[in-house]
mmCIF file of C-alpha atoms in Angstrom:
data_model
loop_
_atom_site.group_PDB
_atom_site.id
_atom_site.type_symbol
_atom_site.label_atom_id
_atom_site.label_comp_id
_atom_site.label_asym_id
_atom_site.label_seq_id
_atom_site.Cartn_x
_atom_site.Cartn_y
_atom_site.Cartn_z
ATOM 1 C CA MET A 1 -3.662 16.713 20.869
ATOM 2 C CA ILE A 2 -0.808 14.450 19.757
ATOM 3 C CA ALA A 3 0.137 13.622 23.326
ATOM 4 C CA GLU A 4 -3.467 12.673 24.028
ATOM 5 C CA ALA A 5 -3.629 10.516 20.892
ATOM 6 C CA ALA A 6 -0.452 8.701 21.905
ATOM 7 C CA ALA A 7 -1.786 8.129 25.431
ATOM 8 C CA ALA A 8 -5.005 6.686 23.937
ATOM 9 C CA GLY A 9 -3.071 4.164 21.875
ATOM 10 C CA ILE A 10 -3.150 5.886 18.489
ATOM 11 C CA VAL A 11 -0.124 4.730 16.504
ATOM 12 C CA GLY A 12 -0.237 6.884 13.396
ATOM 13 C CA VAL A 13 -1.610 9.973 11.653
ATOM 14 C CA LYS A 14 -2.521 9.927 7.926
ATOM 15 C CA VAL A 15 -1.895 13.016 5.776
ATOM 16 C CA TYR A 16 -3.680 13.545 2.480
ATOM 17 C CA PRO A 17 -2.546 16.477 0.336
ATOM 18 C CA GLN A 18 -5.507 18.508 -0.739
ATOM 19 C CA GLY A 19 -7.322 17.268 -3.833
ATOM 20 C CA VAL A 20 -5.113 14.303 -4.740
ATOM 21 C CA THR A 21 -7.576 11.480 -4.278
ATOM 22 C CA THR A 22 -11.201 10.616 -3.372
ATOM 23 C CA ASN A 23 -12.586 12.641 -0.456
ATOM 24 C CA SER A 24 -9.459 14.758 -0.046
ATOM 25 C CA ALA A 25 -10.928 18.141 -0.889
ATOM 26 C CA SER A 26 -10.291 19.164 2.707
ATOM 27 C CA GLY A 27 -6.787 17.710 2.799
ATOM 28 C CA VAL A 28 -3.540 19.487 3.698
ATOM 29 C CA ALA A 29 -2.703 22.410 1.476
ATOM 30 C CA ASN A 30 0.739 23.186 2.996
ATOM 31 C CA LEU A 31 2.687 20.564 4.978
ATOM 32 C CA ASP A 32 4.894 23.253 6.510
ATOM 33 C CA ASP A 33 1.886 24.442 8.516
ATOM 34 C CA PHE A 34 1.896 21.074 10.272
ATOM 35 C CA PHE A 35 5.579 20.983 11.242
ATOM 36 C CA PRO A 36 4.658 21.611 14.933
ATOM 37 C CA VAL A 37 2.375 18.574 14.719
ATOM 38 C CA PHE A 38 5.167 16.517 13.172
ATOM 39 C CA GLU A 39 7.557 17.684 15.985
ATOM 40 C CA ALA A 40 5.033 16.408 18.610
ATOM 41 C CA MET A 41 4.602 13.151 16.686
ATOM 42 C CA GLU A 42 8.358 12.652 16.663
ATOM 43 C CA LYS A 43 8.480 13.296 20.449
ATOM 44 C CA HIS A 44 5.693 10.821 21.162
ATOM 45 C CA ASP A 45 6.849 8.274 18.561
ATOM 46 C CA LEU A 46 3.746 8.278 16.365
ATOM 47 C CA VAL A 47 4.003 7.262 12.656
ATOM 48 C CA LEU A 48 3.316 9.781 9.911
ATOM 49 C CA ASN A 49 1.484 8.057 7.088
ATOM 50 C CA LEU A 50 1.853 10.018 3.902
ATOM 51 C CA HIS A 51 -0.162 9.898 0.685
ATOM 52 C CA GLY A 52 2.698 11.109 -1.470
ATOM 53 C CA GLU A 53 1.335 13.067 -4.367
ATOM 54 C CA VAL A 54 1.304 16.757 -5.274
ATOM 55 C CA PRO A 55 -2.011 18.334 -6.465
ATOM 56 C CA ASP A 56 -2.218 20.082 -9.812
ATOM 57 C CA VAL A 57 0.482 17.892 -11.310
ATOM 58 C CA ASP A 58 -0.354 15.292 -13.976
ATOM 59 C CA VAL A 59 -1.111 11.898 -12.483
ATOM 60 C CA MET A 60 1.972 10.202 -13.964
ATOM 61 C CA ASN A 61 4.327 12.651 -12.231
ATOM 62 C CA ALA A 62 2.372 13.613 -9.041
ATOM 63 C CA GLU A 63 4.165 11.058 -6.848
ATOM 64 C CA GLU A 64 7.635 11.873 -8.038
ATOM 65 C CA ALA A 65 6.941 15.612 -7.544
ATOM 66 C CA PHE A 66 6.217 14.867 -3.892
ATOM 67 C CA LEU A 67 9.532 13.146 -3.124
ATOM 68 C CA PRO A 68 11.523 16.305 -2.329
ATOM 69 C CA THR A 69 8.834 17.069 0.307
ATOM 70 C CA LEU A 70 9.298 13.582 1.824
ATOM 71 C CA LYS A 71 13.040 14.171 2.054
ATOM 72 C CA ARG A 72 12.582 17.603 3.523
ATOM 73 C CA VAL A 73 10.265 16.367 6.298
ATOM 74 C CA HIS A 74 12.689 13.596 7.047
ATOM 75 C CA GLU A 75 15.615 16.033 7.259
ATOM 76 C CA HIS A 76 13.659 18.260 9.715
ATOM 77 C CA PHE A 77 12.501 15.287 11.815
ATOM 78 C CA PRO A 78 15.034 12.470 11.392
ATOM 79 C CA ASN A 79 13.543 10.373 14.210
ATOM 80 C CA LEU A 80 9.945 10.725 13.059
ATOM 81 C CA ARG A 81 8.801 7.380 11.664
ATOM 82 C CA ILE A 82 7.317 8.015 8.206
ATOM 83 C CA VAL A 83 5.539 5.578 5.883
ATOM 84 C CA LEU A 84 5.235 6.701 2.261
ATOM 85 C CA GLU A 85 2.009 4.889 1.459
ATOM 86 C CA HIS A 86 1.194 2.934 -1.697
ATOM 87 C CA CYS A 87 4.341 3.652 -3.667
ATOM 88 C CA SER A 88 3.754 3.409 -7.402
ATOM 89 C CA THR A 89 7.103 4.456 -8.919
ATOM 90 C CA ALA A 90 10.715 3.340 -9.021
ATOM 91 C CA ALA A 91 11.649 6.873 -8.041
ATOM 92 C CA ALA A 92 9.642 6.577 -4.803
ATOM 93 C CA LEU A 93 11.419 3.418 -3.916
ATOM 94 C CA GLU A 94 14.760 5.039 -4.476
ATOM 95 C CA ALA A 95 13.761 8.022 -2.351
ATOM 96 C CA VAL A 96 12.786 5.746 0.545
ATOM 97 C CA ARG A 97 16.058 3.784 0.189
ATOM 98 C CA SER A 98 18.017 7.064 0.371
ATOM 99 C CA CYS A 99 16.400 8.080 3.699
ATOM 100 C CA GLY A 100 17.354 6.831 7.105
ATOM 101 C CA PRO A 101 15.819 3.825 8.882
ATOM 102 C CA SER A 102 12.926 5.879 10.163
ATOM 103 C CA VAL A 103 11.449 6.032 6.635
ATOM 104 C CA ALA A 104 9.610 3.062 5.117
ATOM 105 C CA ALA A 105 7.000 2.489 2.403
ATOM 106 C CA THR A 106 4.016 0.320 1.580
ATOM 107 C CA ILE A 107 3.355 -1.425 -1.697
ATOM 108 C CA THR A 108 -0.189 -2.485 -2.607
ATOM 109 C CA ALA A 109 -1.253 -5.716 -4.280
ATOM 110 C CA HIS A 110 -2.833 -3.872 -7.193
ATOM 111 C CA HIS A 111 0.293 -1.814 -7.988
ATOM 112 C CA LEU A 112 2.110 -5.095 -8.391
ATOM 113 C CA TYR A 113 -0.118 -6.227 -11.269
ATOM 114 C CA LEU A 114 -1.472 -3.056 -12.813
ATOM 115 C CA THR A 115 0.136 -0.574 -15.222
ATOM 116 C CA ILE A 116 -1.150 2.550 -16.781
ATOM 117 C CA ASP A 117 -2.432 0.565 -19.753
ATOM 118 C CA ASP A 118 -4.920 -1.202 -17.439
ATOM 119 C CA THR A 119 -6.481 1.977 -16.062
ATOM 120 C CA THR A 120 -9.006 2.389 -18.856
ATOM 121 C CA ASP A 121 -10.915 -0.182 -16.743
ATOM 122 C CA PRO A 122 -12.695 1.724 -13.974
ATOM 123 C CA LEU A 123 -12.004 -1.114 -11.527
ATOM 124 C CA ALA A 124 -8.266 -0.514 -12.106
ATOM 125 C CA PHE A 125 -8.454 3.289 -11.576
ATOM 126 C CA CYS A 126 -6.716 4.348 -8.382
ATOM 127 C CA LYS A 127 -4.636 7.058 -6.827
ATOM 128 C CA PRO A 128 -1.762 7.098 -7.159
ATOM 129 C CA ILE A 129 -2.474 5.752 -10.571
ATOM 130 C CA ALA A 130 -0.625 2.610 -11.743
ATOM 131 C CA LYS A 131 2.483 3.677 -13.733
ATOM 132 C CA THR A 132 4.814 2.136 -16.310
ATOM 133 C CA PRO A 133 5.875 -1.476 -16.691
ATOM 134 C CA GLN A 134 9.319 -0.352 -15.499
ATOM 135 C CA ASP A 135 7.792 1.004 -12.334
ATOM 136 C CA GLN A 136 5.788 -2.188 -11.836
ATOM 137 C CA ASN A 137 8.981 -4.251 -12.226
ATOM 138 C CA ALA A 138 10.740 -2.150 -9.580
ATOM 139 C CA LEU A 139 7.791 -2.625 -7.199
ATOM 140 C CA LEU A 140 7.795 -6.343 -7.717
ATOM 141 C CA LYS A 141 11.479 -6.570 -7.007
ATOM 142 C CA ALA A 142 11.153 -4.471 -3.891
ATOM 143 C CA ALA A 143 8.152 -6.563 -2.636
ATOM 144 C CA CYS A 144 10.078 -9.827 -2.927
ATOM 145 C CA GLY A 145 13.418 -8.403 -1.994
ATOM 146 C CA ASP A 146 15.333 -8.338 1.323
ATOM 147 C CA ASN A 147 14.903 -4.645 2.255
ATOM 148 C CA SER A 148 12.571 -4.435 5.291
ATOM 149 C CA LYS A 149 11.779 -0.786 4.441
ATOM 150 C CA PHE A 150 9.196 -2.133 2.014
ATOM 151 C CA PHE A 151 6.117 -3.954 3.238
ATOM 152 C CA PHE A 152 2.514 -4.662 2.281
ATOM 153 C CA GLY A 153 -0.260 -2.144 2.615
ATOM 154 C CA SER A 154 -3.552 -2.934 0.905
ATOM 155 C CA ASP A 155 -4.982 0.602 0.389
ATOM 156 C CA SER A 156 -8.062 -1.432 -0.477
ATOM 157 C CA ALA A 157 -11.039 0.878 -1.340
ATOM 158 C CA PRO A 158 -14.519 -0.665 -1.176
ATOM 159 C CA HIS A 159 -16.286 1.878 -3.365
ATOM 160 C CA PRO A 160 -19.788 0.808 -4.358
ATOM 161 C CA THR A 161 -20.029 -0.562 -7.837
ATOM 162 C CA SER A 162 -22.138 2.362 -8.871
ATOM 163 C CA SER A 163 -19.340 4.770 -7.899
ATOM 164 C CA LYS A 164 -16.788 2.800 -9.955
ATOM 165 C CA GLN A 165 -19.113 2.861 -12.943
ATOM 166 C CA ALA A 166 -19.873 6.565 -12.750
ATOM 167 C CA GLU A 167 -18.755 9.002 -15.483
ATOM 168 C CA THR A 168 -15.882 9.975 -13.179
ATOM 169 C CA PRO A 169 -15.062 6.761 -11.299
ATOM 170 C CA ALA A 170 -14.072 6.904 -7.669
ATOM 171 C CA ALA A 171 -10.301 6.314 -7.262
ATOM 172 C CA GLY A 172 -9.471 3.042 -5.593
ATOM 173 C CA VAL A 173 -9.196 -0.711 -6.081
ATOM 174 C CA TYR A 174 -10.920 -3.253 -3.837
ATOM 175 C CA THR A 175 -8.709 -6.147 -2.933
ATOM 176 C CA GLN A 176 -9.173 -6.715 0.808
ATOM 177 C CA SER A 177 -11.240 -9.939 0.545
ATOM 178 C CA PHE A 178 -8.345 -11.686 -1.228
ATOM 179 C CA ALA A 179 -5.435 -9.405 -0.208
ATOM 180 C CA THR A 180 -2.781 -12.078 0.239
ATOM 181 C CA GLN A 181 -3.929 -13.989 -2.788
ATOM 182 C CA TYR A 182 -3.757 -10.938 -5.038
ATOM 183 C CA VAL A 183 -0.072 -10.488 -3.968
ATOM 184 C CA LEU A 184 0.725 -14.113 -4.778
ATOM 185 C CA LYS A 185 -1.117 -13.871 -8.107
ATOM 186 C CA ALA A 186 0.931 -10.798 -9.006
ATOM 187 C CA PHE A 187 4.108 -12.716 -8.208
ATOM 188 C CA GLU A 188 2.968 -15.666 -10.281
ATOM 189 C CA ASP A 189 2.127 -13.429 -13.247
ATOM 190 C CA ALA A 190 5.552 -11.771 -12.911
ATOM 191 C CA MET A 191 7.282 -15.153 -12.874
ATOM 192 C CA GLU A 192 5.491 -16.182 -16.022
ATOM 193 C CA GLN A 193 6.601 -12.979 -17.682
ATOM 194 C CA GLY A 194 10.215 -13.361 -16.529
ATOM 195 C CA MET A 195 10.135 -10.240 -14.368
ATOM 196 C CA ILE A 196 11.119 -12.130 -11.261
ATOM 197 C CA SER A 197 12.185 -15.751 -10.641
ATOM 198 C CA GLU A 198 10.673 -18.451 -8.522
ATOM 199 C CA ALA A 199 13.799 -18.263 -6.284
ATOM 200 C CA ASP A 200 12.900 -14.621 -5.478
ATOM 201 C CA VAL A 201 9.592 -15.594 -3.866
ATOM 202 C CA THR A 202 10.602 -17.571 -0.746
ATOM 203 C CA GLN A 203 8.396 -18.195 2.241
ATOM 204 C CA LYS A 204 10.659 -15.962 4.380
ATOM 205 C CA ARG A 205 10.395 -13.095 1.934
ATOM 206 C CA LEU A 206 6.636 -13.507 1.724
ATOM 207 C CA GLU A 207 6.337 -13.505 5.502
ATOM 208 C CA ASN A 208 8.485 -10.383 5.714
ATOM 209 C CA PHE A 209 6.625 -8.506 3.085
ATOM 210 C CA LEU A 210 3.092 -9.461 4.206
ATOM 211 C CA SER A 211 3.634 -9.266 7.981
ATOM 212 C CA ARG A 212 6.969 -9.188 9.755
ATOM 213 C CA SER A 213 8.586 -6.064 8.233
ATOM 214 C CA GLY A 214 5.506 -3.966 8.885
ATOM 215 C CA ARG A 215 5.093 -5.266 12.427
ATOM 216 C CA LYS A 216 8.726 -4.448 13.180
ATOM 217 C CA PHE A 217 8.446 -0.898 11.841
ATOM 218 C CA TYR A 218 5.293 -0.288 13.881
ATOM 219 C CA LYS A 219 7.057 -1.779 16.883
ATOM 220 C CA LEU A 220 4.480 -4.510 17.283
ATOM 221 C CA PRO A 221 5.319 -7.926 18.883
ATOM 222 C CA GLU A 222 7.106 -10.276 16.485
ATOM 223 C CA GLU A 223 4.319 -12.778 16.679
ATOM 224 C CA ALA A 224 0.574 -12.092 16.895
ATOM 225 C CA GLY A 225 -0.864 -12.892 20.338
ATOM 226 C CA ASN A 226 -2.848 -15.903 19.074
ATOM 227 C CA GLY A 227 0.008 -17.381 17.140
ATOM 228 C CA ASN A 228 -2.168 -18.091 14.092
ATOM 229 C CA LYS A 229 -0.710 -18.705 10.673
ATOM 230 C CA ILE A 230 -2.124 -18.986 7.198
ATOM 231 C CA VAL A 231 -2.120 -21.889 4.763
ATOM 232 C CA LEU A 232 -2.548 -21.318 1.050
ATOM 233 C CA GLU A 233 -3.845 -24.153 -1.121
ATOM 234 C CA ARG A 234 -4.892 -24.569 -4.691
ATOM 235 C CA LYS A 235 -8.577 -25.574 -4.561
ATOM 236 C CA GLY A 236 -9.904 -23.779 -7.652
ATOM 237 C CA GLU A 237 -11.251 -20.774 -5.799
ATOM 238 C CA ILE A 238 -12.461 -17.978 -8.066
ATOM 239 C CA ILE A 239 -12.524 -14.251 -7.284
ATOM 240 C CA PRO A 240 -16.233 -13.269 -7.494
ATOM 241 C CA PRO A 241 -17.030 -10.267 -9.722
ATOM 242 C CA THR A 242 -18.811 -8.529 -6.786
ATOM 243 C CA ILE A 243 -19.634 -8.967 -3.118
ATOM 244 C CA LYS A 244 -22.616 -7.550 -1.251
ATOM 245 C CA SER A 245 -23.351 -6.403 2.242
ATOM 246 C CA GLU A 246 -25.320 -8.759 4.419
ATOM 247 C CA ASP A 247 -28.560 -6.872 3.742
ATOM 248 C CA GLY A 248 -27.745 -6.612 0.032
ATOM 249 C CA SER A 249 -27.932 -2.847 -0.004
ATOM 250 C CA VAL A 250 -24.283 -2.260 -1.021
ATOM 251 C CA GLU A 251 -22.446 -3.989 -3.858
ATOM 252 C CA VAL A 252 -18.683 -3.721 -4.335
ATOM 253 C CA ALA A 253 -16.842 -4.888 -7.447
ATOM 254 C CA LEU A 254 -13.546 -6.803 -7.018
ATOM 255 C CA SER A 255 -10.455 -6.438 -9.084
ATOM 256 C CA ARG A 256 -9.778 -9.366 -11.400
ATOM 257 C CA GLY A 257 -13.139 -10.966 -10.880
ATOM 258 C CA GLY A 258 -13.489 -14.429 -12.390
ATOM 259 C CA GLU A 259 -9.804 -15.342 -12.013
ATOM 260 C CA SER A 260 -8.585 -18.247 -9.957
ATOM 261 C CA VAL A 261 -6.576 -17.739 -6.732
ATOM 262 C CA PHE A 262 -5.228 -19.741 -3.778
ATOM 263 C CA THR A 263 -7.667 -20.610 -1.028
ATOM 264 C CA LEU A 264 -6.564 -19.155 2.313
ATOM 265 C CA ARG A 265 -7.248 -20.733 5.691
ATOM 266 C CA TRP A 266 -6.072 -19.981 9.198
ATOM 267 C CA ILE A 267 -4.457 -22.541 11.547
ATOM 268 C CA ASN A 268 -3.386 -22.272 15.167
#
């Protein structure tokens, strides 16, 4: 199966532990059962994308409880490329740093600006849940740092507004329509609060975090085939509170609706 996937151009396989997030009831109960799959993935150079949480552990500690499993998988398969997705803790960052070059991690836009205090708002509820200000600070410094192990992954979740307003909200934050702008807004907020400095957020570091480091880890060409780049300008653009599908049948609420962001445009 893995050999066929690799031959078909599949580049990665996502693993969700059972019951840790939305629609994961049929997720993996025991990672050890999948070691033969991981061995085949290592052989065929596919990426293992891990949602790193343990079920039946409180949400503030579920990610940290998973980290010994990450290290154990890495020790068994040292050449298997692994991405610990949507890191939310300083402990996860340290675990990734302690592993070899085949282990990397993504950081979302929303984990750069949310903390546990924000998650009383259903639009800020996600898995893994946003953690402490200390964790947020560590994520910000990793995102605008020089370590290519850490790169952007949106984990954007377009749950219908009705699902986010339910008695038990669906876990996930929708950011995709303004993904780059959310990252920049998080950096700007952090600079205002003295968590990072303006000197930390250089164009090179932004390019690495948003594009180049991830492309390198996934062994993609250094430049996109069309050579397009983005330009960000202040034109007073506002994040809308919601967006709708073309036929109006689905409405999705955006994080931080009503706030101003950069306008993004593509150039050749």
